[in-house]
C-alpha positions as a printed NumPy array, in Angstrom:
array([[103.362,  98.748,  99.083],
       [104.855,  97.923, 102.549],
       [107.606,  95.181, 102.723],
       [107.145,  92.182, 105.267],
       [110.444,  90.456, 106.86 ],
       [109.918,  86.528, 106.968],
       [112.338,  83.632, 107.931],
       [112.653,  80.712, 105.994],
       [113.128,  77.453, 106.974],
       [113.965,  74.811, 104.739],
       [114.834,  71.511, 105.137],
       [118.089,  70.053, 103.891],
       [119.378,  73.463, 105.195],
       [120.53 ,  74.533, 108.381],
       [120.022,  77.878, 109.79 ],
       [117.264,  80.191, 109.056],
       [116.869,  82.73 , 105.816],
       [115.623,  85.786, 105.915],
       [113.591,  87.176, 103.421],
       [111.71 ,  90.434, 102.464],
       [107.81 ,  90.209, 100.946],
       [105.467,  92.634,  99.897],
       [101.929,  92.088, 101.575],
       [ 99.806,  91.294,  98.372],
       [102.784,  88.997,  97.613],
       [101.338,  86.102,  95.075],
       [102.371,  82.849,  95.214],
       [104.957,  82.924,  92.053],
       [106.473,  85.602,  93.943],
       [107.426,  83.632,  96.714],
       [108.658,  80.651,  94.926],
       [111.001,  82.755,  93.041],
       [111.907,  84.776,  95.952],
       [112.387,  81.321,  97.719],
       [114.391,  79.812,  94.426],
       [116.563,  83.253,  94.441],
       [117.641,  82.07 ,  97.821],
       [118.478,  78.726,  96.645],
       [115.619,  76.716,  97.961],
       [114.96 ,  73.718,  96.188],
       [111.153,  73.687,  95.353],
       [109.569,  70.769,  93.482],
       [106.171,  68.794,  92.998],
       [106.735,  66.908,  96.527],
       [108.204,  69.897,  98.558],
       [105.524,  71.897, 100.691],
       [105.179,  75.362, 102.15 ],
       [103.501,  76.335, 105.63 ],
       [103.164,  79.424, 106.623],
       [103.756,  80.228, 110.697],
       [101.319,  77.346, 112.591],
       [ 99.265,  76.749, 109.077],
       [ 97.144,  73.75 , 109.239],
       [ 96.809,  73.578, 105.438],
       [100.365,  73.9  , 102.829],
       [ 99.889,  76.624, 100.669],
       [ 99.807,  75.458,  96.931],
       [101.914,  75.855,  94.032],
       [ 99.498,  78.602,  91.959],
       [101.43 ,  81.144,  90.784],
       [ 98.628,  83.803,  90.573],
       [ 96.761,  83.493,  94.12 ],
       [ 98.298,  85.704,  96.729],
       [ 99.857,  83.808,  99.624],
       [ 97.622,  85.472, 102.183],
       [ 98.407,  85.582, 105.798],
       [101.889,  87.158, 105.418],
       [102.979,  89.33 , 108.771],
       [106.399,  90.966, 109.56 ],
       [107.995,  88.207, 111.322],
       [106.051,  85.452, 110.122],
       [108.04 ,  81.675, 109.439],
       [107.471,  80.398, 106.148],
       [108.391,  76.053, 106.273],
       [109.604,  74.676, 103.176],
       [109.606,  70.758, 103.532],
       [108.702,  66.936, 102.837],
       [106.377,  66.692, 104.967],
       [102.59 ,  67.41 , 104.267],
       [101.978,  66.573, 108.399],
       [104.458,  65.276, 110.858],
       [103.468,  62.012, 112.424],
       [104.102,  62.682, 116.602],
       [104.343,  60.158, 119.191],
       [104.149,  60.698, 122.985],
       [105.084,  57.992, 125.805],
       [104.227,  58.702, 129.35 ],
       [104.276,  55.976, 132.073],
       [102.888,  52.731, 129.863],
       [101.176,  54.695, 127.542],
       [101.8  ,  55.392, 123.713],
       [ 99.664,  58.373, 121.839],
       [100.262,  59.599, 118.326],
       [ 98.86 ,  62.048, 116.589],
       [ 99.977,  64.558, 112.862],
       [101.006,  68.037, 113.483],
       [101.625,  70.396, 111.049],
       [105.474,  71.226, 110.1  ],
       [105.046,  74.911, 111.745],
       [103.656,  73.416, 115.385],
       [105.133,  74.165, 117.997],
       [106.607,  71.938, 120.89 ],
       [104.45 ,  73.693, 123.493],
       [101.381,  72.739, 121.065],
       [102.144,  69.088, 121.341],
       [102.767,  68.93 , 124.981],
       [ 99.41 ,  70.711, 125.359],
       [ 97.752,  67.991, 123.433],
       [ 99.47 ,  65.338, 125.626],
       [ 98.621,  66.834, 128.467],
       [ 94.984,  66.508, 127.826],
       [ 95.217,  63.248, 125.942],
       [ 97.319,  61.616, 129.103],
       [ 94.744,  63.833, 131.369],
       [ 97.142,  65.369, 133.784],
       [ 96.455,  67.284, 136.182],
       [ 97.786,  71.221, 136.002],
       [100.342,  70.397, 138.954],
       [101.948,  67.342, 137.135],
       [101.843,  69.216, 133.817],
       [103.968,  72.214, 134.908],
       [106.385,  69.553, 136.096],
       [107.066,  67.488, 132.987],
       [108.749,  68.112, 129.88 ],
       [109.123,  66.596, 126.526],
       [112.122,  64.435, 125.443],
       [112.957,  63.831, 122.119],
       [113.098,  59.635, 123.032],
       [116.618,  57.987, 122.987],
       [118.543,  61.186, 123.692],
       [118.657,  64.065, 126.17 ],
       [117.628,  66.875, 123.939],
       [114.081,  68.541, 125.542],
       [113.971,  70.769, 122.835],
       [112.437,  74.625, 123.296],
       [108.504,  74.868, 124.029],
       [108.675,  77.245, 121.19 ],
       [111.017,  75.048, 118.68 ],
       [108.853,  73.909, 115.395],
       [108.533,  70.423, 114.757],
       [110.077,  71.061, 111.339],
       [113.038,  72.062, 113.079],
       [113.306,  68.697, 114.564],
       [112.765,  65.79 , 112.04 ],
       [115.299,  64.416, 110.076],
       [116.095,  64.482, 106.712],
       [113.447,  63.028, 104.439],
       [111.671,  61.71 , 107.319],
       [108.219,  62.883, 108.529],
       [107.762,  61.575, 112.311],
       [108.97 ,  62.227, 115.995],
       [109.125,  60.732, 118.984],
       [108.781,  62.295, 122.708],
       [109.258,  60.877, 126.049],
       [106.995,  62.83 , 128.545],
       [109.443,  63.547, 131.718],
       [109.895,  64.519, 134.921],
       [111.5  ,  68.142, 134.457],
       [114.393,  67.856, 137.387],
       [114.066,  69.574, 140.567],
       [116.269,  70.926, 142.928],
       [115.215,  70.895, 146.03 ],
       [116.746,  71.381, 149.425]])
């Protein structure tokens, strides 16, 4: 049986682990492979796998099932990740999965805000109260804080040059 390369990230942990799988790997095999790399796993920790809606659960016996070489497997607090958006006066929110991307929520505020395709490809998102605009391809698990399960974005005017 082939071997699949994955990345780990957990929360409490910085960095990224990687990891090898077999395809048909069960579920017990990946929370041992996950404990072997000293990832904390208990009854309120959840695992995503790449852009997963859904956290896998904890059955040892069921295979984990959409394994790839490459893909992300999340290991955090959060079951969904409760995102905000401001732009102008306005306030939306909305739960993303840990594994979302950035690019994923500024799609949905585009359309939510309704913005036209010119203003879109001008603005970005801020993580609010700081200057970090974080990757279009960043995961929002990469982003929340420590035992926290929300985030909050400014959508901005990326700056121009012009002249």
């Amino acid at each position: 049986m082939s071997k699949l390369t994955v990345f780990i990230h957990a929360y409490g942990r910085p960095g990224i682990l990687e990891a090898e799988l077999s395809e048909a790997a069960t579920m017990g095999e990946l929370l041992a492979m996950l404990t072997a790399l000293g990832v904390a796993i208990d009854a309120e920790t959840f695992i995503f796998i790449d852009e997963d809606e859904q956290h896998r659960h904890h059955e040892h016996h069921h295979p984990v099932g959409g394994l790839k070489h490459g893909s992300r497997i999340h290991v955090c607090r959060c079951k969904r990740i409760k995102t905000s958006v401001h732009f102008l006066d306005k306030t939306e929110t909305r739960e993303f999965a840990p594994g979302a991307r950035v690019k994923g929520v500024k799609e949905w505020a585009v359309l939510t805000f309704k913005l036209n395709p010119k203003d879109a490809a001008e603005h970005v998102l801020q993580i609010c109260g700081s200057p970090v605009r974080p990757s279009t391809d960043t995961r929002l698990n990469e982003l929340v804080k420590p035992h926290e399960c929300a985030l909050c974005f400014d959508l901005v005017p990326e700056k121009r040059v012009e002249g």
